Amino acid sequence: MNETRELARFITELRYADLKDEVVKKAKGLIIDQFGCQLAFATLPWNKAVYQYTRNKRSASNDSTVVYYGLKTTAENAAFANAVFGHGFEMDDTEMLTASHPGVAVIPSALAMGEAEIISGKEFITAIVAGYEAMLRPGIAARAMMMRGFHSTGVGGTLGSAAAAGNILGFDVDTMVSALGIAASESSGITEYAISGGSVKRMHAGFAAASGVRAALLAQLGITGPTAALEGKKGFCHVFSDECSIEEITKDLGKEYRIMLTGNKPYCCCAGQHTVIDAGTNLKKKYNINPEEIVEVIIEQRPREAINLGNIIIPEDVISAQFSARFGLALNLIKGSNGYQDYNEKNIKDPQILDLVKKMKYIPDEKCEKLKVSDGGPALVTIKMKDGTTYVEQVDYA
């Protein structure tokens, strides 16, 4: 079976009338969430730099708009800037099977291309649903890519962006196959940011969104891609992941929508540590824990979470703080929240928070694979007090 072609056929044939009410409702909620992220974070320092970069890329085209600033530019440029804005502070939507953020790749692409093509709201929603399916299905098939150091948002986002753009442009199946193949050739993104930091992590969504738009426009002009770009021996899944479940690309295609697996973040940090934060919150509420009386904290999670969350002990900047489970838990236990206003330079240098961070151990533990919910980033948190009392909390899914 040619999974690339089957997925391409689904994307090209999908219409608003095909969508269940629950799928439309989910898509609308995710659109609102992504627009909120773009507007809220457009003026952060790294996003101002991206705006400046986009403004400096002179273009005769006024097809699409950069959110918040009102700059008119090409669809490719607008998709890049808006995606970076939306991914700018770790609050964008998340799908836990792939550990990716589909909204920041798909929605900016559909917005930019939809504005350029002057489409209806129903067509906009349809393109977004198509994009989520194109990103998440291959992503689930190659879900082990994070274990090799690939950032699933940057890698899979090109596919979702290309699919959304191609759906809007009215591609036939062959052209969509090429768009996916070209997009797969541009897939990229490494997770070293979770070890040594770097604001470039914020750019990954922009790279994916822009690459997907570019892939669609190149396919429209006749550039072709591999016909088995997703399932081939040297294709997307096998190249990026040591473990592949190719059948996931077309499993229940058109019957079950993977967009329904996507959720909104309650905390402004990497989603894999949300269970850690919830465990800390639960313990504090149950036992009225005084952080000053804590002598040791042990955090246990799967190796899948550990590769992103267990490396950074003392964060050097905001992004490294957002990828430190130790810091996230300490922040919650002392300040009581992990929101947008909490991840700032003052808190990452707070002596009380850092003192508690130093009392924490983070243990990658295979036994966490056996916890109740296998794809929610399950966590075990143990807190030991000065009086000898030990408190333990398990959270399976945030």
Tab-separated table of C-alpha atoms in Angstrom:
chain	number	residue	atom	x	y	z
A	1	MET	CA	0.000	0.000	0.000
A	2	ASN	CA	1.283	3.473	-0.892
A	3	GLU	CA	0.637	5.397	2.310
A	4	THR	CA	1.878	8.695	0.901
A	5	ARG	CA	-0.616	8.548	-1.933
A	6	GLU	CA	-3.488	7.460	0.296
A	7	LEU	CA	-2.853	10.333	2.672
A	8	ALA	CA	-2.519	12.747	-0.258
A	9	ARG	CA	-5.835	11.534	-1.663
A	10	PHE	CA	-7.542	12.108	1.671
A	11	ILE	CA	-6.108	15.631	1.939
A	12	THR	CA	-7.194	16.631	-1.562
A	13	GLU	CA	-10.688	15.163	-1.261
A	14	LEU	CA	-11.485	16.413	2.249
A	15	ARG	CA	-14.407	18.831	2.399
A	16	TYR	CA	-16.082	20.716	5.229
A	17	ALA	CA	-19.214	18.585	4.847
A	18	ASP	CA	-17.136	15.507	5.709
A	19	LEU	CA	-16.209	16.832	9.144
A	20	LYS	CA	-18.047	15.764	12.281
A	21	ASP	CA	-19.337	18.534	14.536
A	22	GLU	CA	-16.832	17.566	17.229
A	23	VAL	CA	-13.960	17.902	14.760
A	24	VAL	CA	-15.112	21.359	13.671
A	25	LYS	CA	-15.505	22.417	17.305
A	26	LYS	CA	-12.028	21.131	18.136
A	27	ALA	CA	-10.504	22.939	15.149
A	28	LYS	CA	-12.170	26.219	16.106
A	29	GLY	CA	-10.853	25.961	19.655
A	30	LEU	CA	-7.322	25.283	18.442
A	31	ILE	CA	-7.500	28.203	16.009
A	32	ILE	CA	-8.500	30.570	18.817
A	33	ASP	CA	-5.733	29.193	21.033
A	34	GLN	CA	-3.094	29.679	18.337
A	35	PHE	CA	-4.232	33.195	17.476
A	36	GLY	CA	-4.089	34.040	21.173
A	37	CYS	CA	-0.517	32.764	21.394
A	38	GLN	CA	0.531	34.751	18.328
A	39	LEU	CA	-0.925	37.997	19.658
A	40	ALA	CA	0.305	37.495	23.221
A	41	PHE	CA	3.895	36.713	22.317
A	42	ALA	CA	4.487	38.872	19.216
A	43	THR	CA	6.507	41.442	21.165
A	44	LEU	CA	8.859	39.089	23.014
A	45	PRO	CA	12.531	39.862	22.243
A	46	TRP	CA	13.140	36.917	19.903
A	47	ASN	CA	9.824	37.532	18.140
A	48	LYS	CA	10.693	41.195	17.619
A	49	ALA	CA	13.885	39.970	15.959
A	50	VAL	CA	11.838	37.711	13.679
A	51	TYR	CA	9.546	40.609	12.789
A	52	GLN	CA	12.592	42.734	11.949
A	53	TYR	CA	13.977	39.907	9.809
A	54	THR	CA	10.667	39.535	7.969
A	55	ARG	CA	10.333	43.287	7.431
A	56	ASN	CA	13.864	43.423	6.022
A	57	LYS	CA	13.031	40.715	3.458
A	58	ARG	CA	11.803	43.093	0.813
A	59	SER	CA	8.930	41.727	-1.226
A	60	ALA	CA	6.636	43.096	-3.893
A	61	SER	CA	3.911	40.754	-2.673
A	62	ASN	CA	1.230	41.894	-0.239
A	63	ASP	CA	-0.674	38.622	-0.170
A	64	SER	CA	-0.529	37.869	3.560
A	65	THR	CA	-0.327	39.643	6.902
A	66	VAL	CA	2.060	39.349	9.836
A	67	VAL	CA	-0.132	39.167	12.941
A	68	TYR	CA	-0.063	42.083	15.427
A	69	TYR	CA	2.243	44.258	13.294
A	70	GLY	CA	0.067	44.384	10.172
A	71	LEU	CA	3.036	43.965	7.821
A	72	LYS	CA	2.025	42.773	4.348
A	73	THR	CA	4.342	40.228	2.751
A	74	THR	CA	4.422	36.867	0.968
A	75	ALA	CA	2.505	33.865	2.288
A	76	GLU	CA	5.803	32.118	2.996
A	77	ASN	CA	7.178	35.035	5.021
A	78	ALA	CA	3.943	35.567	6.943
A	79	ALA	CA	3.681	31.875	7.781
A	80	PHE	CA	7.227	31.967	9.144
A	81	ALA	CA	6.731	35.000	11.368
A	82	ASN	CA	3.298	34.057	12.678
A	83	ALA	CA	4.403	30.509	13.462
A	84	VAL	CA	7.374	31.759	15.469
A	85	PHE	CA	5.091	34.145	17.356
A	86	GLY	CA	2.708	31.282	18.135
A	87	HIS	CA	5.517	29.032	19.352
A	88	GLY	CA	7.198	31.877	21.169
A	89	PHE	CA	6.605	30.952	24.811
A	90	GLU	CA	5.653	27.274	25.158
A	91	MET	CA	1.894	27.794	25.437
A	92	ASP	CA	0.801	26.442	22.047
A	93	ASP	CA	-1.249	23.281	21.589
A	94	THR	CA	0.348	19.860	22.059
A	95	GLU	CA	-0.212	16.292	20.884
A	96	MET	CA	1.450	13.883	23.299
A	97	LEU	CA	1.874	10.780	21.110
A	98	THR	CA	4.182	12.756	18.844
A	99	ALA	CA	5.302	15.265	21.494
A	100	SER	CA	4.643	17.942	18.888
A	101	HIS	CA	2.841	21.252	18.515
A	102	PRO	CA	0.785	20.918	15.320
A	103	GLY	CA	-1.085	24.211	15.548
A	104	VAL	CA	2.006	26.375	15.117
A	105	ALA	CA	2.915	24.755	11.814
A	106	VAL	CA	-0.534	24.194	10.334
A	107	ILE	CA	-2.585	27.247	11.330
A	108	PRO	CA	-0.080	29.957	10.248
A	109	SER	CA	0.270	28.178	6.902
A	110	ALA	CA	-3.490	28.014	6.381
A	111	LEU	CA	-3.897	31.623	7.507
A	112	ALA	CA	-1.233	32.957	5.155
A	113	MET	CA	-2.299	30.902	2.159
A	114	GLY	CA	-5.981	31.368	2.916
A	115	GLU	CA	-5.590	35.147	2.977
A	116	ALA	CA	-3.675	35.059	-0.293
A	117	GLU	CA	-6.335	32.912	-1.964
A	118	ILE	CA	-9.305	34.684	-0.286
A	119	ILE	CA	-11.008	31.538	1.014
A	120	SER	CA	-14.072	31.058	3.209
A	121	GLY	CA	-14.084	30.204	6.897
A	122	LYS	CA	-15.244	26.675	6.145
A	123	GLU	CA	-12.406	26.196	3.678
A	124	PHE	CA	-9.994	27.536	6.299
A	125	ILE	CA	-11.170	25.006	8.892
A	126	THR	CA	-11.029	22.162	6.358
A	127	ALA	CA	-7.440	22.991	5.414
A	128	ILE	CA	-6.440	23.058	9.071
A	129	VAL	CA	-7.978	19.650	9.762
A	130	ALA	CA	-6.179	18.286	6.687
A	131	GLY	CA	-2.920	19.757	7.965
A	132	TYR	CA	-3.262	18.232	11.420
A	133	GLU	CA	-3.867	14.803	9.878
A	134	ALA	CA	-0.874	15.144	7.547
A	135	MET	CA	1.402	16.152	10.412
A	136	LEU	CA	0.200	13.825	13.153
A	137	ARG	CA	-0.299	10.571	11.264
A	138	PRO	CA	3.293	10.271	9.969
A	139	GLY	CA	4.438	11.726	13.288
A	140	ILE	CA	2.728	8.939	15.217
A	141	ALA	CA	4.172	6.399	12.791
A	142	ALA	CA	7.667	7.764	13.513
A	143	ARG	CA	7.057	8.811	17.109
A	144	ALA	CA	10.446	7.583	18.358
A	145	MET	CA	12.195	10.404	16.472
A	146	MET	CA	12.576	12.404	19.697
A	147	MET	CA	14.790	9.661	21.119
A	148	ARG	CA	17.281	10.408	18.348
A	149	GLY	CA	17.249	14.131	19.036
A	150	PHE	CA	14.821	15.313	16.359
A	151	HIS	CA	12.250	17.965	17.249
A	152	SER	CA	8.930	16.551	16.092
A	153	THR	CA	7.356	19.978	15.553
A	154	GLY	CA	10.071	21.048	13.149
A	155	VAL	CA	10.264	17.668	11.451
A	156	GLY	CA	6.570	16.869	11.025
A	157	GLY	CA	5.366	20.436	10.770
A	158	THR	CA	6.517	20.774	7.168
A	159	LEU	CA	4.068	18.027	6.172
A	160	GLY	CA	1.155	19.642	7.984
A	161	SER	CA	1.903	23.045	6.526
A	162	ALA	CA	2.237	21.693	2.982
A	163	ALA	CA	-1.018	19.751	3.304
A	164	ALA	CA	-2.950	22.782	4.542
A	165	ALA	CA	-1.551	24.958	1.763
A	166	GLY	CA	-2.145	22.305	-0.887
A	167	ASN	CA	-5.724	21.773	0.227
A	168	ILE	CA	-6.372	25.510	-0.115
A	169	LEU	CA	-4.742	25.580	-3.556
A	170	GLY	CA	-6.994	22.746	-4.740
A	171	PHE	CA	-4.262	20.247	-5.579
A	172	ASP	CA	-4.974	16.967	-7.310
A	173	VAL	CA	-3.547	13.790	-5.794
A	174	ASP	CA	-0.316	13.759	-7.817
A	175	THR	CA	0.509	17.355	-6.934
A	176	MET	CA	-0.219	16.716	-3.266
A	177	VAL	CA	2.072	13.680	-3.311
A	178	SER	CA	4.807	15.942	-4.640
A	179	ALA	CA	4.088	18.631	-2.047
A	180	LEU	CA	4.431	16.082	0.754
A	181	GLY	CA	7.616	14.729	-0.808
A	182	ILE	CA	9.168	18.170	-1.118
A	183	ALA	CA	8.107	19.015	2.437
A	184	ALA	CA	9.653	15.806	3.771
A	185	SER	CA	12.930	16.815	2.140
A	186	GLU	CA	12.857	20.048	4.166
A	187	SER	CA	11.957	18.432	7.495
A	188	SER	CA	14.432	19.387	10.214
A	189	GLY	CA	14.961	20.404	13.825
A	190	ILE	CA	17.259	19.192	16.620
A	191	THR	CA	16.572	19.150	20.367
A	192	GLU	CA	19.950	20.316	21.660
A	193	TYR	CA	18.053	23.330	23.021
A	194	ALA	CA	16.877	21.034	25.837
A	195	ILE	CA	20.510	20.601	26.909
A	196	SER	CA	22.382	23.801	26.106
A	197	GLY	CA	19.527	26.223	25.409
A	198	GLY	CA	19.087	28.626	22.509
A	199	SER	CA	16.142	30.722	21.334
A	200	VAL	CA	16.357	29.022	17.928
A	201	LYS	CA	13.913	26.469	19.352
A	202	ARG	CA	11.242	29.138	18.915
A	203	MET	CA	12.141	29.276	15.205
A	204	HIS	CA	11.474	25.600	14.464
A	205	ALA	CA	7.742	26.102	13.976
A	206	GLY	CA	8.440	28.996	11.629
A	207	PHE	CA	10.878	26.963	9.587
A	208	ALA	CA	8.262	24.204	9.270
A	209	ALA	CA	5.381	26.515	8.361
A	210	ALA	CA	7.406	28.418	5.764
A	211	SER	CA	8.920	25.249	4.293
A	212	GLY	CA	5.472	23.714	3.901
A	213	VAL	CA	4.138	26.749	2.073
A	214	ARG	CA	7.220	26.761	-0.142
A	215	ALA	CA	6.816	23.030	-0.834
A	216	ALA	CA	3.220	23.555	-1.936
A	217	LEU	CA	4.116	26.467	-4.205
A	218	LEU	CA	6.965	24.497	-5.789
A	219	ALA	CA	4.692	21.507	-6.355
A	220	GLN	CA	2.141	23.825	-7.959
A	221	LEU	CA	4.846	24.863	-10.435
A	222	GLY	CA	5.660	21.268	-11.340
A	223	ILE	CA	8.492	20.281	-8.995
A	224	THR	CA	8.028	16.638	-8.042
A	225	GLY	CA	8.782	14.698	-4.887
A	226	PRO	CA	9.345	11.000	-4.116
A	227	THR	CA	6.130	9.037	-4.507
A	228	ALA	CA	6.837	7.072	-1.305
A	229	ALA	CA	8.224	9.992	0.693
A	230	LEU	CA	6.598	8.880	3.941
A	231	GLU	CA	6.839	5.086	3.951
A	232	GLY	CA	9.822	4.434	1.666
A	233	LYS	CA	13.021	2.780	2.902
A	234	LYS	CA	14.758	6.156	2.773
A	235	GLY	CA	11.589	8.108	3.458
A	236	PHE	CA	10.371	10.269	6.325
A	237	CYS	CA	9.509	7.563	8.865
A	238	HIS	CA	12.543	5.314	8.462
A	239	VAL	CA	15.025	8.182	8.282
A	240	PHE	CA	13.830	10.017	11.384
A	241	SER	CA	12.832	7.135	13.646
A	242	ASP	CA	14.447	3.847	14.682
A	243	GLU	CA	10.977	2.422	15.307
A	244	CYS	CA	8.255	2.818	12.686
A	245	SER	CA	4.578	1.896	12.559
A	246	ILE	CA	3.820	2.756	8.950
A	247	GLU	CA	0.217	1.586	9.271
A	248	GLU	CA	-0.495	4.579	11.525
A	249	ILE	CA	-0.350	6.869	8.489
A	250	THR	CA	-3.605	5.525	7.074
A	251	LYS	CA	-5.183	3.742	10.057
A	252	ASP	CA	-8.880	4.721	10.296
A	253	LEU	CA	-8.211	7.527	7.815
A	254	GLY	CA	-11.378	9.564	7.389
A	255	LYS	CA	-13.033	7.824	10.328
A	256	GLU	CA	-10.889	8.936	13.253
A	257	TYR	CA	-9.324	12.386	13.196
A	258	ARG	CA	-5.963	12.800	14.894
A	259	ILE	CA	-6.686	16.461	15.533
A	260	MET	CA	-8.899	15.187	18.369
A	261	LEU	CA	-5.764	14.023	20.218
A	262	THR	CA	-4.478	17.587	20.479
A	263	GLY	CA	-4.909	19.581	23.683
A	264	ASN	CA	-4.202	22.994	25.170
A	265	LYS	CA	-1.448	23.629	27.684
A	266	PRO	CA	-2.247	24.609	31.272
A	267	TYR	CA	1.370	25.583	31.994
A	268	CYS	CA	3.880	27.736	30.131
A	269	CYS	CA	6.604	25.095	29.753
A	270	CYS	CA	7.405	21.837	27.971
A	271	ALA	CA	4.281	19.646	28.126
A	272	GLY	CA	6.198	16.577	29.269
A	273	GLN	CA	6.688	18.094	32.725
A	274	HIS	CA	3.043	19.026	33.295
A	275	THR	CA	2.487	15.769	35.171
A	276	VAL	CA	5.462	16.619	37.386
A	277	ILE	CA	3.945	20.009	38.170
A	278	ASP	CA	0.522	18.465	38.826
A	279	ALA	CA	2.101	15.959	41.206
A	280	GLY	CA	3.755	18.787	43.120
A	281	THR	CA	0.518	20.768	43.233
A	282	ASN	CA	-1.405	17.740	44.514
A	283	LEU	CA	1.136	17.046	47.249
A	284	LYS	CA	1.190	20.660	48.374
A	285	LYS	CA	-2.614	20.750	48.595
A	286	LYS	CA	-2.919	17.394	50.362
A	287	TYR	CA	-0.223	17.914	52.955
A	288	ASN	CA	0.278	21.699	53.126
A	289	ILE	CA	3.966	21.231	52.369
A	290	ASN	CA	6.332	24.004	53.406
A	291	PRO	CA	9.081	24.225	50.737
A	292	GLU	CA	11.594	25.352	53.370
A	293	GLU	CA	11.171	22.016	55.193
A	294	ILE	CA	11.991	19.904	52.115
A	295	VAL	CA	15.302	18.023	52.174
A	296	GLU	CA	15.009	16.066	48.920
A	297	VAL	CA	12.762	15.718	45.889
A	298	ILE	CA	12.921	12.794	43.455
A	299	ILE	CA	11.304	13.094	40.028
A	300	GLU	CA	10.864	9.917	37.979
A	301	GLN	CA	9.748	9.863	34.355
A	302	ARG	CA	10.187	7.767	31.241
A	303	PRO	CA	13.386	8.104	29.188
A	304	ARG	CA	11.136	9.641	26.505
A	305	GLU	CA	10.532	12.649	28.761
A	306	ALA	CA	14.002	12.619	30.289
A	307	ILE	CA	15.755	13.474	27.030
A	308	ASN	CA	14.075	16.888	27.086
A	309	LEU	CA	13.481	17.537	30.771
A	310	GLY	CA	16.247	15.923	32.803
A	311	ASN	CA	19.341	17.687	31.500
A	312	ILE	CA	19.080	21.244	32.770
A	313	ILE	CA	19.508	21.773	36.504
A	314	ILE	CA	20.214	25.497	36.917
A	315	PRO	CA	18.694	27.329	33.942
A	316	GLU	CA	20.660	30.118	32.298
A	317	ASP	CA	17.728	31.719	30.516
A	318	VAL	CA	13.952	31.499	30.212
A	319	ILE	CA	13.874	28.801	27.537
A	320	SER	CA	16.190	26.523	29.510
A	321	ALA	CA	13.950	27.081	32.551
A	322	GLN	CA	10.965	25.937	30.485
A	323	PHE	CA	12.805	22.696	29.706
A	324	SER	CA	13.899	21.895	33.249
A	325	ALA	CA	11.513	19.666	35.199
A	326	ARG	CA	13.437	20.496	38.358
A	327	PHE	CA	12.972	24.214	37.911
A	328	GLY	CA	9.325	23.837	36.892
A	329	LEU	CA	8.498	21.855	40.019
A	330	ALA	CA	10.470	24.177	42.309
A	331	LEU	CA	8.763	27.205	40.764
A	332	ASN	CA	5.363	25.642	41.401
A	333	LEU	CA	6.098	24.593	44.974
A	334	ILE	CA	7.377	28.051	45.917
A	335	LYS	CA	5.413	30.477	43.733
A	336	GLY	CA	2.308	28.350	43.238
A	337	SER	CA	1.984	28.683	39.462
A	338	ASN	CA	3.736	28.086	36.129
A	339	GLY	CA	2.096	30.689	33.948
A	340	TYR	CA	3.279	33.219	31.406
A	341	GLN	CA	4.200	35.751	34.091
A	342	ASP	CA	6.181	33.215	36.146
A	343	TYR	CA	8.892	32.345	33.624
A	344	ASN	CA	11.050	35.449	33.879
A	345	GLU	CA	14.615	36.523	34.654
A	346	LYS	CA	13.766	37.332	38.260
A	347	ASN	CA	12.473	33.849	39.042
A	348	ILE	CA	15.262	31.974	37.275
A	349	LYS	CA	17.691	33.775	39.594
A	350	ASP	CA	15.548	33.517	42.739
A	351	PRO	CA	17.761	32.050	45.535
A	352	GLN	CA	14.862	30.208	47.184
A	353	ILE	CA	13.827	28.511	43.938
A	354	LEU	CA	17.400	27.607	43.009
A	355	ASP	CA	18.081	26.226	46.487
A	356	LEU	CA	15.123	23.863	46.103
A	357	VAL	CA	16.228	22.928	42.571
A	358	LYS	CA	19.578	21.796	43.997
A	359	LYS	CA	17.754	19.390	46.318
A	360	MET	CA	16.099	17.620	43.389
A	361	LYS	CA	17.057	14.428	41.581
A	362	TYR	CA	15.666	13.581	38.162
A	363	ILE	CA	15.657	9.865	37.359
A	364	PRO	CA	14.842	8.419	33.914
A	365	ASP	CA	13.040	5.222	34.901
A	366	GLU	CA	11.804	2.468	32.601
A	367	LYS	CA	9.147	1.489	35.155
A	368	CYS	CA	7.298	4.677	34.277
A	369	GLU	CA	6.560	3.059	30.907
A	370	LYS	CA	4.143	0.793	32.780
A	371	LEU	CA	2.113	3.537	34.421
A	372	LYS	CA	-1.577	3.754	33.628
A	373	VAL	CA	-1.436	6.168	30.701
A	374	SER	CA	1.516	5.462	28.444
A	375	ASP	CA	1.423	8.643	26.378
A	376	GLY	CA	0.727	11.383	28.880
A	377	GLY	CA	4.266	11.860	30.161
A	378	PRO	CA	3.541	10.034	33.452
A	379	ALA	CA	5.485	11.074	36.539
A	380	LEU	CA	6.292	9.923	40.069
A	381	VAL	CA	7.280	12.642	42.525
A	382	THR	CA	8.672	11.876	45.983
A	383	ILE	CA	9.193	14.639	48.547
A	384	LYS	CA	11.198	14.002	51.706
A	385	MET	CA	10.840	16.357	54.676
A	386	LYS	CA	13.156	17.354	57.531
A	387	ASP	CA	11.003	15.491	60.064
A	388	GLY	CA	11.480	12.222	58.166
A	389	THR	CA	8.065	12.212	56.477
A	390	THR	CA	7.964	11.091	52.844
A	391	TYR	CA	5.189	12.005	50.423
A	392	VAL	CA	4.664	10.297	47.051
A	393	GLU	CA	2.362	11.270	44.193
A	394	GLN	CA	1.816	9.648	40.788
A	395	VAL	CA	0.201	11.519	37.912
A	396	ASP	CA	-0.424	9.650	34.680
A	397	TYR	CA	-1.713	12.400	32.426
A	398	ALA	CA	-1.804	16.188	32.680
